[in-house]
mmCIF file of C-alpha atoms in Angstrom:
data_model
loop_
_atom_site.group_PDB
_atom_site.id
_atom_site.type_symbol
_atom_site.label_atom_id
_atom_site.label_comp_id
_atom_site.label_asym_id
_atom_site.label_seq_id
_atom_site.Cartn_x
_atom_site.Cartn_y
_atom_site.Cartn_z
ATOM 1 C CA MET C 147 -49.246 5.651 -7.126
ATOM 2 C CA ALA C 148 -47.464 7.620 -4.415
ATOM 3 C CA LYS C 149 -44.374 9.488 -5.529
ATOM 4 C CA THR C 150 -40.957 8.933 -3.957
ATOM 5 C CA ARG C 151 -39.551 12.109 -2.407
ATOM 6 C CA PHE C 152 -36.106 12.770 -3.899
ATOM 7 C CA CYS C 153 -33.794 14.811 -1.619
ATOM 8 C CA LEU C 154 -30.495 16.067 -2.974
ATOM 9 C CA ILE C 155 -27.925 17.125 -0.323
ATOM 10 C CA GLY C 156 -24.993 19.001 -1.855
ATOM 11 C CA GLY C 157 -21.812 20.531 -0.470
ATOM 12 C CA PHE C 158 -18.077 20.802 -1.008
ATOM 13 C CA LEU C 159 -15.700 17.920 -0.316
ATOM 14 C CA GLY C 160 -15.362 17.140 3.393
ATOM 15 C CA ALA C 161 -18.479 19.058 4.450
ATOM 16 C CA GLY C 162 -20.020 16.043 6.237
ATOM 17 C CA LYS C 163 -22.776 15.140 3.747
ATOM 18 C CA THR C 164 -22.569 11.380 4.340
ATOM 19 C CA THR C 165 -22.888 11.767 8.140
ATOM 20 C CA LEU C 166 -25.847 14.117 7.660
ATOM 21 C CA ILE C 167 -27.544 11.726 5.258
ATOM 22 C CA GLY C 168 -27.166 8.893 7.799
ATOM 23 C CA GLN C 169 -28.783 11.120 10.438
ATOM 24 C CA LEU C 170 -31.656 12.053 8.099
ATOM 25 C CA ALA C 171 -32.229 8.434 7.089
ATOM 26 C CA ARG C 172 -32.523 7.378 10.733
ATOM 27 C CA ARG C 173 -35.016 10.203 11.388
ATOM 28 C CA TYR C 174 -37.171 9.092 8.486
ATOM 29 C CA GLN C 175 -37.039 5.509 9.637
ATOM 30 C CA SER C 176 -38.153 6.516 13.099
ATOM 31 C CA GLN C 177 -41.238 7.997 11.463
ATOM 32 C CA GLY C 178 -41.995 4.630 9.843
ATOM 33 C CA LYS C 179 -40.819 5.665 6.378
ATOM 34 C CA THR C 180 -38.669 3.554 4.069
ATOM 35 C CA VAL C 181 -35.491 5.227 2.895
ATOM 36 C CA ALA C 182 -32.945 4.528 0.120
ATOM 37 C CA ILE C 183 -29.662 6.374 -0.539
ATOM 38 C CA VAL C 184 -27.740 7.125 -3.703
ATOM 39 C CA THR C 185 -24.015 7.972 -3.480
ATOM 40 C CA ASN C 186 -21.827 9.366 -6.277
ATOM 41 C CA ASP C 187 -18.173 9.342 -7.213
ATOM 42 C CA GLN C 188 -15.830 9.714 -10.162
ATOM 43 C CA ALA C 189 -14.563 6.131 -9.688
ATOM 44 C CA ASP C 190 -15.488 2.802 -8.042
ATOM 45 C CA ASP C 191 -14.761 1.804 -4.424
ATOM 46 C CA LEU C 192 -16.402 4.615 -2.501
ATOM 47 C CA VAL C 193 -15.973 4.694 1.259
ATOM 48 C CA ASP C 194 -19.275 6.462 1.777
ATOM 49 C CA THR C 195 -21.193 3.668 0.080
ATOM 50 C CA MET C 196 -19.597 0.980 2.291
ATOM 51 C CA ASN C 197 -20.088 3.118 5.380
ATOM 52 C CA LEU C 198 -23.797 3.646 4.814
ATOM 53 C CA ARG C 199 -24.410 0.007 3.822
ATOM 54 C CA SER C 200 -22.670 -1.133 6.998
ATOM 55 C CA GLN C 201 -25.281 0.896 8.919
ATOM 56 C CA GLY C 202 -28.028 -1.144 7.319
ATOM 57 C CA PHE C 203 -29.193 1.307 4.648
ATOM 58 C CA ASP C 204 -30.224 0.376 1.116
ATOM 59 C CA VAL C 205 -27.608 2.161 -1.010
ATOM 60 C CA GLY C 206 -27.182 2.520 -4.741
ATOM 61 C CA GLU C 207 -23.970 4.001 -6.206
ATOM 62 C CA VAL C 208 -23.457 6.071 -9.348
ATOM 63 C CA SER C 209 -19.739 5.885 -10.172
ATOM 64 C CA GLY C 210 -17.579 6.995 -13.105
ATOM 65 C CA ALA C 211 -19.057 10.538 -13.365
ATOM 66 C CA CYS C 212 -21.040 13.088 -11.401
ATOM 67 C CA PHE C 213 -24.842 12.995 -11.347
ATOM 68 C CA CYS C 214 -25.129 15.720 -13.949
ATOM 69 C CA CYS C 215 -22.873 13.926 -16.448
ATOM 70 C CA SER C 216 -24.359 10.509 -15.693
ATOM 71 C CA PHE C 217 -28.031 11.528 -15.385
ATOM 72 C CA ASP C 218 -29.338 8.318 -16.984
ATOM 73 C CA ASN C 219 -27.318 6.213 -14.536
ATOM 74 C CA LEU C 220 -28.742 8.218 -11.696
ATOM 75 C CA VAL C 221 -32.259 7.639 -12.900
ATOM 76 C CA ASP C 222 -31.591 3.914 -13.467
ATOM 77 C CA THR C 223 -30.150 3.586 -9.967
ATOM 78 C CA ALA C 224 -33.091 5.415 -8.369
ATOM 79 C CA GLN C 225 -35.571 3.263 -10.316
ATOM 80 C CA GLN C 226 -33.799 0.059 -9.244
ATOM 81 C CA LEU C 227 -34.162 1.186 -5.630
ATOM 82 C CA ILE C 228 -37.853 1.909 -6.263
ATOM 83 C CA GLY C 229 -38.226 -1.541 -7.866
ATOM 84 C CA LYS C 230 -37.076 -3.235 -4.669
ATOM 85 C CA ALA C 231 -39.558 -1.750 -2.217
ATOM 86 C CA THR C 232 -40.721 1.704 -3.410
ATOM 87 C CA PRO C 233 -39.031 3.848 -0.748
ATOM 88 C CA ASP C 234 -40.855 6.869 0.620
ATOM 89 C CA VAL C 235 -37.654 8.868 0.388
ATOM 90 C CA ILE C 236 -34.445 8.773 -1.643
ATOM 91 C CA LEU C 237 -31.525 10.745 -0.194
ATOM 92 C CA ALA C 238 -28.883 11.501 -2.849
ATOM 93 C CA GLU C 239 -25.331 12.757 -2.284
ATOM 94 C CA PRO C 240 -23.577 14.262 -5.364
ATOM 95 C CA VAL C 241 -19.821 14.531 -5.849
ATOM 96 C CA GLY C 242 -18.403 17.255 -3.634
ATOM 97 C CA SER C 243 -16.689 19.153 -6.449
ATOM 98 C CA CYS C 244 -19.916 19.438 -8.459
ATOM 99 C CA THR C 245 -22.162 22.472 -8.962
ATOM 100 C CA ASP C 246 -24.921 23.633 -11.367
ATOM 101 C CA LEU C 247 -27.033 20.750 -9.976
ATOM 102 C CA VAL C 248 -30.316 22.619 -10.145
ATOM 103 C CA ALA C 249 -30.075 23.045 -13.918
ATOM 104 C CA THR C 250 -28.566 19.650 -14.642
ATOM 105 C CA VAL C 251 -30.208 17.281 -12.091
ATOM 106 C CA VAL C 252 -33.088 18.731 -10.099
ATOM 107 C CA LEU C 253 -35.024 20.457 -12.885
ATOM 108 C CA PRO C 254 -34.516 17.690 -15.476
ATOM 109 C CA MET C 255 -35.865 15.206 -12.899
ATOM 110 C CA GLN C 256 -38.878 17.464 -12.301
ATOM 111 C CA GLN C 257 -39.560 17.803 -16.011
ATOM 112 C CA LEU C 258 -38.819 14.244 -17.183
ATOM 113 C CA LEU C 259 -39.748 12.174 -14.127
ATOM 114 C CA GLY C 260 -42.292 14.214 -12.258
ATOM 115 C CA ALA C 261 -44.767 11.355 -12.299
ATOM 116 C CA GLN C 262 -42.378 9.160 -10.219
ATOM 117 C CA PHE C 263 -40.483 11.649 -8.062
ATOM 118 C CA GLU C 264 -41.390 14.575 -5.897
ATOM 119 C CA LEU C 265 -38.422 16.924 -5.599
ATOM 120 C CA ALA C 266 -37.551 18.317 -2.162
ATOM 121 C CA SER C 267 -35.816 21.680 -1.665
ATOM 122 C CA PHE C 268 -32.112 21.512 -2.488
ATOM 123 C CA GLY C 269 -29.819 22.018 0.477
ATOM 124 C CA VAL C 270 -26.041 22.628 0.552
ATOM 125 C CA LEU C 271 -23.924 21.816 3.580
ATOM 126 C CA LEU C 272 -20.636 23.614 4.186
ATOM 127 C CA LYS C 273 -17.760 23.210 6.574
ATOM 128 C CA PRO C 274 -17.034 26.346 8.644
ATOM 129 C CA SER C 275 -13.335 26.382 7.796
ATOM 130 C CA HIS C 276 -14.174 26.510 4.091
ATOM 131 C CA GLY C 277 -16.544 29.435 4.713
ATOM 132 C CA ARG C 278 -13.914 31.348 6.733
ATOM 133 C CA ARG C 279 -11.083 30.694 4.342
ATOM 134 C CA ILE C 280 -12.918 31.283 1.054
ATOM 135 C CA LEU C 281 -15.619 33.871 1.951
ATOM 136 C CA GLY C 282 -13.607 35.761 4.532
ATOM 137 C CA GLN C 283 -10.616 36.726 2.363
ATOM 138 C CA THR C 284 -10.144 39.976 0.476
ATOM 139 C CA ARG C 285 -8.962 38.360 -2.747
ATOM 140 C CA THR C 286 -9.341 34.912 -4.352
ATOM 141 C CA GLY C 287 -6.683 32.257 -4.378
ATOM 142 C CA ASN C 288 -5.537 32.821 -0.785
ATOM 143 C CA SER C 289 -7.534 29.983 0.811
ATOM 144 C CA GLY C 290 -5.254 27.067 -0.093
ATOM 145 C CA PHE C 291 -7.479 26.334 -3.103
ATOM 146 C CA SER C 292 -7.222 28.031 -6.483
ATOM 147 C CA ALA C 293 -9.586 30.797 -7.564
ATOM 148 C CA GLN C 294 -11.235 28.241 -9.834
ATOM 149 C CA ALA C 295 -11.953 25.788 -7.014
ATOM 150 C CA GLU C 296 -13.238 28.658 -4.874
ATOM 151 C CA TYR C 297 -15.552 29.522 -7.811
ATOM 152 C CA ILE C 298 -17.163 26.063 -7.503
ATOM 153 C CA PHE C 299 -17.642 26.527 -3.741
ATOM 154 C CA ARG C 300 -19.315 29.879 -4.204
ATOM 155 C CA LYS C 301 -21.583 28.618 -6.981
ATOM 156 C CA GLN C 302 -22.716 25.766 -4.727
ATOM 157 C CA LEU C 303 -23.860 28.348 -2.201
ATOM 158 C CA GLU C 304 -25.601 30.493 -4.785
ATOM 159 C CA GLU C 305 -27.862 27.758 -6.185
ATOM 160 C CA ALA C 306 -29.058 26.335 -2.824
ATOM 161 C CA ASP C 307 -32.675 26.652 -1.601
ATOM 162 C CA TYR C 308 -31.190 26.612 1.920
ATOM 163 C CA LEU C 309 -27.703 26.397 3.419
ATOM 164 C CA MET C 310 -26.499 24.287 6.335
ATOM 165 C CA LEU C 311 -23.606 25.583 8.402
ATOM 166 C CA GLY C 312 -22.078 22.416 9.744
ATOM 167 C CA ARG C 313 -19.890 21.383 12.713
ATOM 168 C CA GLN C 314 -21.806 23.406 15.236
ATOM 169 C CA ASP C 315 -20.344 21.266 18.000
ATOM 170 C CA GLN C 316 -16.990 22.873 17.172
ATOM 171 C CA MET C 317 -18.219 26.523 17.001
ATOM 172 C CA ASN C 318 -19.057 29.324 19.398
ATOM 173 C CA GLU C 319 -21.763 31.976 18.997
ATOM 174 C CA SER C 320 -19.354 34.584 17.694
ATOM 175 C CA ASP C 321 -18.066 32.247 14.946
ATOM 176 C CA ARG C 322 -21.635 31.317 14.036
ATOM 177 C CA GLU C 323 -22.722 34.938 13.670
ATOM 178 C CA HIS C 324 -19.620 35.844 11.663
ATOM 179 C CA LEU C 325 -20.071 32.957 9.199
ATOM 180 C CA THR C 326 -23.775 33.545 8.884
ATOM 181 C CA ALA C 327 -23.061 37.164 7.868
ATOM 182 C CA LEU C 328 -20.522 35.931 5.258
ATOM 183 C CA LEU C 329 -23.072 33.472 3.888
ATOM 184 C CA ASN C 330 -25.813 36.098 3.768
ATOM 185 C CA ALA C 331 -23.476 38.288 1.667
ATOM 186 C CA ALA C 332 -22.432 35.424 -0.634
ATOM 187 C CA ALA C 333 -25.977 34.045 -1.090
ATOM 188 C CA PRO C 334 -28.500 36.825 -0.324
ATOM 189 C CA GLY C 335 -31.891 35.629 0.756
ATOM 190 C CA VAL C 336 -30.943 32.001 1.256
ATOM 191 C CA PRO C 337 -31.903 30.596 4.678
ATOM 192 C CA VAL C 338 -29.003 29.389 6.843
ATOM 193 C CA LEU C 339 -29.488 26.484 9.289
ATOM 194 C CA ALA C 340 -27.012 25.659 12.054
ATOM 195 C CA VAL C 341 -26.348 21.878 12.127
ATOM 196 C CA SER C 342 -23.970 19.300 13.483
ATOM 197 C CA PRO C 343 -24.193 16.059 11.523
ATOM 198 C CA ALA C 344 -21.906 14.335 14.068
ATOM 199 C CA THR C 345 -24.173 15.051 17.052
ATOM 200 C CA GLY C 346 -27.530 15.363 15.327
ATOM 201 C CA TYR C 347 -28.002 19.014 16.337
ATOM 202 C CA GLY C 348 -30.194 20.842 13.821
ATOM 203 C CA VAL C 349 -31.047 17.744 11.801
ATOM 204 C CA ASP C 350 -34.770 18.111 12.598
ATOM 205 C CA ALA C 351 -34.684 21.586 11.052
ATOM 206 C CA VAL C 352 -33.152 20.100 7.917
ATOM 207 C CA LEU C 353 -35.898 17.490 7.880
ATOM 208 C CA GLU C 354 -38.496 20.273 8.025
ATOM 209 C CA GLN C 355 -36.887 21.825 4.931
ATOM 210 C CA LEU C 356 -36.975 18.512 3.059
ATOM 211 C CA GLU C 357 -40.621 17.953 3.995
ATOM 212 C CA SER C 358 -41.812 21.493 3.315
ATOM 213 C CA ARG C 359 -43.935 22.197 0.267
ATOM 214 C CA ASN C 360 -41.848 25.189 -0.734
ATOM 215 C CA GLN C 361 -40.986 25.256 -4.400
ATOM 216 C CA ALA C 362 -37.671 23.542 -4.992
ATOM 217 C CA ALA C 363 -34.901 24.647 -7.309
ATOM 218 C CA ARG C 364 -35.613 28.340 -7.575
ATOM 219 C CA ARG C 365 -32.096 29.484 -8.442
ATOM 220 C CA LEU C 366 -30.488 28.817 -11.824
ATOM 221 C CA LEU C 367 -26.823 29.738 -12.177
ATOM 222 C CA GLU C 368 -24.954 31.728 -14.721
ATOM 223 C CA ILE C 369 -21.881 29.527 -14.781
ATOM 224 C CA ASP C 370 -18.633 29.556 -16.728
ATOM 225 C CA TYR C 371 -17.891 25.907 -17.543
ATOM 226 C CA ASP C 372 -14.306 26.745 -18.466
ATOM 227 C CA ILE C 373 -13.635 27.977 -14.931
ATOM 228 C CA TYR C 374 -15.650 25.116 -13.481
ATOM 229 C CA ALA C 375 -13.635 22.542 -15.423
ATOM 230 C CA VAL C 376 -10.286 23.960 -14.293
ATOM 231 C CA GLY C 377 -11.430 24.076 -10.679
ATOM 232 C CA GLU C 378 -12.643 20.465 -10.642
ATOM 233 C CA ALA C 379 -9.483 19.240 -12.416
ATOM 234 C CA GLU C 380 -7.296 20.862 -9.765
ATOM 235 C CA LEU C 381 -7.793 17.865 -7.478
ATOM 236 C CA GLY C 382 -6.147 14.510 -7.857
ATOM 237 C CA TRP C 383 -8.609 11.701 -7.060
ATOM 238 C CA VAL C 384 -7.508 8.267 -5.848
ATOM 239 C CA ASN C 385 -9.703 5.316 -4.882
ATOM 240 C CA LEU C 386 -7.766 2.316 -3.738
ATOM 241 C CA SER C 387 -8.778 -1.033 -2.247
ATOM 242 C CA ALA C 388 -6.367 -3.399 -0.498
ATOM 243 C CA GLN C 389 -6.265 -6.201 2.058
ATOM 244 C CA MET C 390 -4.169 -6.265 5.179
ATOM 245 C CA THR C 391 -3.372 -9.634 6.735
ATOM 246 C CA VAL C 392 -2.726 -9.711 10.462
ATOM 247 C CA SER C 393 0.389 -11.796 11.155
ATOM 248 C CA GLY C 394 0.799 -11.495 14.917
ATOM 249 C CA ALA C 395 -1.354 -10.441 17.821
ATOM 250 C CA PRO C 396 -4.812 -8.924 17.117
ATOM 251 C CA VAL C 397 -4.780 -5.217 16.191
ATOM 252 C CA ALA C 398 -7.128 -2.391 17.223
ATOM 253 C CA LEU C 399 -9.032 -1.595 14.083
ATOM 254 C CA ASP C 400 -9.730 2.045 15.007
ATOM 255 C CA ALA C 401 -6.084 2.678 15.779
ATOM 256 C CA VAL C 402 -5.040 1.197 12.458
ATOM 257 C CA SER C 403 -7.540 3.254 10.463
ATOM 258 C CA LYS C 404 -6.491 6.486 12.172
ATOM 259 C CA SER C 405 -2.775 5.774 11.754
ATOM 260 C CA LEU C 406 -3.286 5.019 8.048
ATOM 261 C CA VAL C 407 -5.154 8.278 7.378
ATOM 262 C CA GLN C 408 -2.733 10.334 9.474
ATOM 263 C CA ALA C 409 0.327 8.883 7.656
ATOM 264 C CA ILE C 410 -1.163 9.512 4.180
ATOM 265 C CA ALA C 411 -2.129 13.066 5.208
ATOM 266 C CA ASP C 412 1.350 13.777 6.524
ATOM 267 C CA ALA C 413 2.850 12.626 3.217
ATOM 268 C CA CYS C 414 0.396 14.779 1.179
ATOM 269 C CA VAL C 415 0.598 18.150 2.904
ATOM 270 C CA GLU C 416 3.879 19.172 1.261
ATOM 271 C CA HIS C 417 2.387 18.651 -2.185
ATOM 272 C CA GLY C 418 -1.035 20.309 -1.958
ATOM 273 C CA GLU C 419 -4.216 21.066 -0.072
ATOM 274 C CA ILE C 420 -6.245 18.087 1.172
ATOM 275 C CA ALA C 421 -9.908 18.422 0.274
ATOM 276 C CA HIS C 422 -10.939 15.091 1.752
ATOM 277 C CA LEU C 423 -9.090 11.905 2.708
ATOM 278 C CA LYS C 424 -10.923 8.943 4.206
ATOM 279 C CA ALA C 425 -10.337 5.248 4.817
ATOM 280 C CA SER C 426 -12.730 2.437 5.596
ATOM 281 C CA LEU C 427 -11.327 -0.680 7.269
ATOM 282 C CA SER C 428 -13.517 -3.716 7.781
ATOM 283 C CA SER C 429 -12.810 -7.138 9.294
ATOM 284 C CA GLY C 430 -15.548 -9.720 9.754
ATOM 285 C CA ASP C 431 -18.641 -7.891 10.930
ATOM 286 C CA THR C 432 -16.947 -4.702 12.191
ATOM 287 C CA ARG C 433 -15.864 -1.520 10.426
ATOM 288 C CA SER C 434 -13.870 1.601 11.218
ATOM 289 C CA VAL C 435 -13.901 4.830 9.160
ATOM 290 C CA ALA C 436 -11.348 7.605 9.668
ATOM 291 C CA ASN C 437 -11.011 10.844 7.700
ATOM 292 C CA VAL C 438 -9.310 14.208 7.518
ATOM 293 C CA VAL C 439 -10.708 17.219 5.642
ATOM 294 C CA SER C 440 -7.853 19.734 5.378
ATOM 295 C CA ASN C 441 -4.121 20.061 5.831
ATOM 296 C CA ASP C 442 -4.496 21.536 9.315
ATOM 297 C CA SER C 443 -7.370 19.454 10.701
ATOM 298 C CA PRO C 444 -7.005 16.398 12.944
ATOM 299 C CA VAL C 445 -7.962 12.855 11.940
ATOM 300 C CA ASP C 446 -11.577 12.168 12.847
ATOM 301 C CA LEU C 447 -12.993 8.721 13.594
ATOM 302 C CA GLY C 448 -16.327 8.872 11.808
ATOM 303 C CA LEU C 449 -17.279 5.268 12.577
ATOM 304 C CA SER C 450 -15.782 3.368 15.489
ATOM 305 C CA SER C 451 -15.468 -0.394 15.790
ATOM 306 C CA ASP C 452 -14.035 -0.559 19.354
ATOM 307 C CA ARG C 453 -12.673 -3.970 18.413
ATOM 308 C CA GLU C 454 -9.400 -5.814 18.025
ATOM 309 C CA VAL C 455 -9.252 -8.067 14.993
ATOM 310 C CA SER C 456 -7.076 -10.936 13.779
ATOM 311 C CA GLU C 457 -8.949 -11.708 10.558
ATOM 312 C CA PRO C 458 -7.909 -10.073 7.216
ATOM 313 C CA ILE C 459 -8.766 -6.354 6.991
ATOM 314 C CA ASP C 460 -10.382 -4.988 3.828
ATOM 315 C CA VAL C 461 -9.189 -1.442 3.184
ATOM 316 C CA ILE C 462 -10.725 1.277 0.964
ATOM 317 C CA VAL C 463 -8.996 4.650 0.697
ATOM 318 C CA ASN C 464 -10.532 7.684 -1.034
ATOM 319 C CA ALA C 465 -8.171 10.636 -1.377
ATOM 320 C CA ARG C 466 -8.974 14.080 -2.898
ATOM 321 C CA VAL C 467 -5.900 16.304 -2.809
ATOM 322 C CA ALA C 468 -4.760 19.281 -4.919
ATOM 323 C CA MET C 469 -1.803 17.427 -6.470
ATOM 324 C CA ASP C 470 -0.859 15.076 -9.353
ATOM 325 C CA PRO C 471 -3.099 11.999 -9.114
ATOM 326 C CA ASP C 472 -0.339 9.551 -10.066
ATOM 327 C CA LEU C 473 1.868 10.915 -7.272
ATOM 328 C CA LEU C 474 -1.089 10.736 -4.919
ATOM 329 C CA LEU C 475 -1.636 7.061 -5.841
ATOM 330 C CA SER C 476 2.033 6.322 -5.225
ATOM 331 C CA ILE C 477 1.862 7.966 -1.809
ATOM 332 C CA VAL C 478 -1.319 6.043 -0.803
ATOM 333 C CA SER C 479 0.212 2.724 -1.942
ATOM 334 C CA THR C 480 3.579 3.264 -0.341
ATOM 335 C CA VAL C 481 2.218 4.618 2.915
ATOM 336 C CA GLY C 482 -0.291 1.727 3.100
ATOM 337 C CA GLU C 483 2.512 -0.780 2.906
ATOM 338 C CA GLN C 484 4.474 1.096 5.582
ATOM 339 C CA VAL C 485 1.599 1.356 7.977
ATOM 340 C CA ALA C 486 0.725 -2.306 7.513
ATOM 341 C CA GLU C 487 4.328 -3.192 8.339
ATOM 342 C CA GLN C 488 4.204 -1.069 11.477
ATOM 343 C CA TRP C 489 1.228 -3.108 12.671
ATOM 344 C CA ASN C 490 2.888 -6.361 11.723
ATOM 345 C CA CYS C 491 0.484 -6.883 8.840
ATOM 346 C CA GLY C 492 0.811 -7.745 5.197
ATOM 347 C CA TRP C 493 -0.510 -5.423 2.477
ATOM 348 C CA ALA C 494 -1.819 -6.349 -0.954
ATOM 349 C CA THR C 495 -3.324 -3.687 -3.214
ATOM 350 C CA GLN C 496 -6.354 -5.040 -5.099
ATOM 351 C CA THR C 497 -7.730 -2.173 -7.208
ATOM 352 C CA SER C 498 -6.686 1.418 -7.745
ATOM 353 C CA HIS C 499 -7.991 4.401 -9.728
ATOM 354 C CA ALA C 500 -6.095 7.691 -10.126
ATOM 355 C CA LEU C 501 -7.568 10.546 -12.138
ATOM 356 C CA ARG C 502 -8.385 14.194 -12.545
ATOM 357 C CA PRO C 503 -12.036 14.808 -13.250
ATOM 358 C CA GLY C 504 -12.714 15.616 -16.893
ATOM 359 C CA ARG C 505 -14.630 18.602 -18.146
ATOM 360 C CA PRO C 506 -18.271 18.456 -16.961
ATOM 361 C CA THR C 507 -20.592 17.619 -19.842
ATOM 362 C CA PRO C 508 -24.142 17.438 -18.488
ATOM 363 C CA THR C 509 -26.648 15.074 -20.063
ATOM 364 C CA HIS C 510 -29.352 17.704 -19.721
ATOM 365 C CA ARG C 511 -29.235 21.381 -18.755
ATOM 366 C CA VAL C 512 -32.299 23.526 -18.181
ATOM 367 C CA GLY C 513 -31.564 27.143 -19.140
ATOM 368 C CA SER C 514 -34.604 28.880 -17.648
ATOM 369 C CA LEU C 515 -37.496 28.274 -15.253
#
């Protein structure tokens, strides 16, 4: 029986992994291959899952813990996807604050499930601003993130089989050369690909990496789980779902989603660094997704509806900010009500989760090749 190719795409929060995975999935489909996707989060109600499903992809979700700490759930989810139609390829997106994935996910899958899955090379995508701020400084802790959070970012780079320098549509040649040099110093010998998930630039080169027969998972980390745990717990995580009811004239869904994310971001910046903040708004058969990935970046419309709607709007907000999670939840809830009122809409929160990730406790960890 043919094996399913399992492709893990890692990277820090806000790097653009979901957009890249969507691009890769469409490339595979154009080749006549069947594709499934697995998303991952510390809590339910993940914007990325809804976004990818709205694009017509078959998506399974592993929630409640990262892949490494919920390995059995990851395997069950992948096997359920295989049970539906045996996809040629599974694209998997781990939690953005996770590292040590080679030892805790890739190699255990090779050793325990090699008869079912063929493991592709492990790629890590990074956002240029993270590279400049974390790798370009003379001492740690000056990037807006703590030294412990920076430690996670650096470890993600170190374990990759190849790196993807994202947002090329926003860079010039000088920036590209400077960041590539920083990456070569941080992760010697690791190939660096220039990509733009938003435009599709460089995605074919990523596809070549995934389809190559190079040995995957060649780099095992020496990692301090005490530092790792502190870095991951620095961020407050909030997932919230709500419904907005349109009381007056129809509203432009894209404008509402952007105004919601902008207002939440404005309320968060005085408390801590935004790692990633995104909102998905859907009404009927249309959806809009807006996000912001740092305190000083603009709101980006990742998925446009170009529609005005009068039906109820289902809202999902995912916020990852270096602040107290209960305060973050209060901000998201309060700002949501305020923005709804500005658009002459009602607001009713349906579910909410506020947490700091607990100490990573991998189900399996391979110590040597």
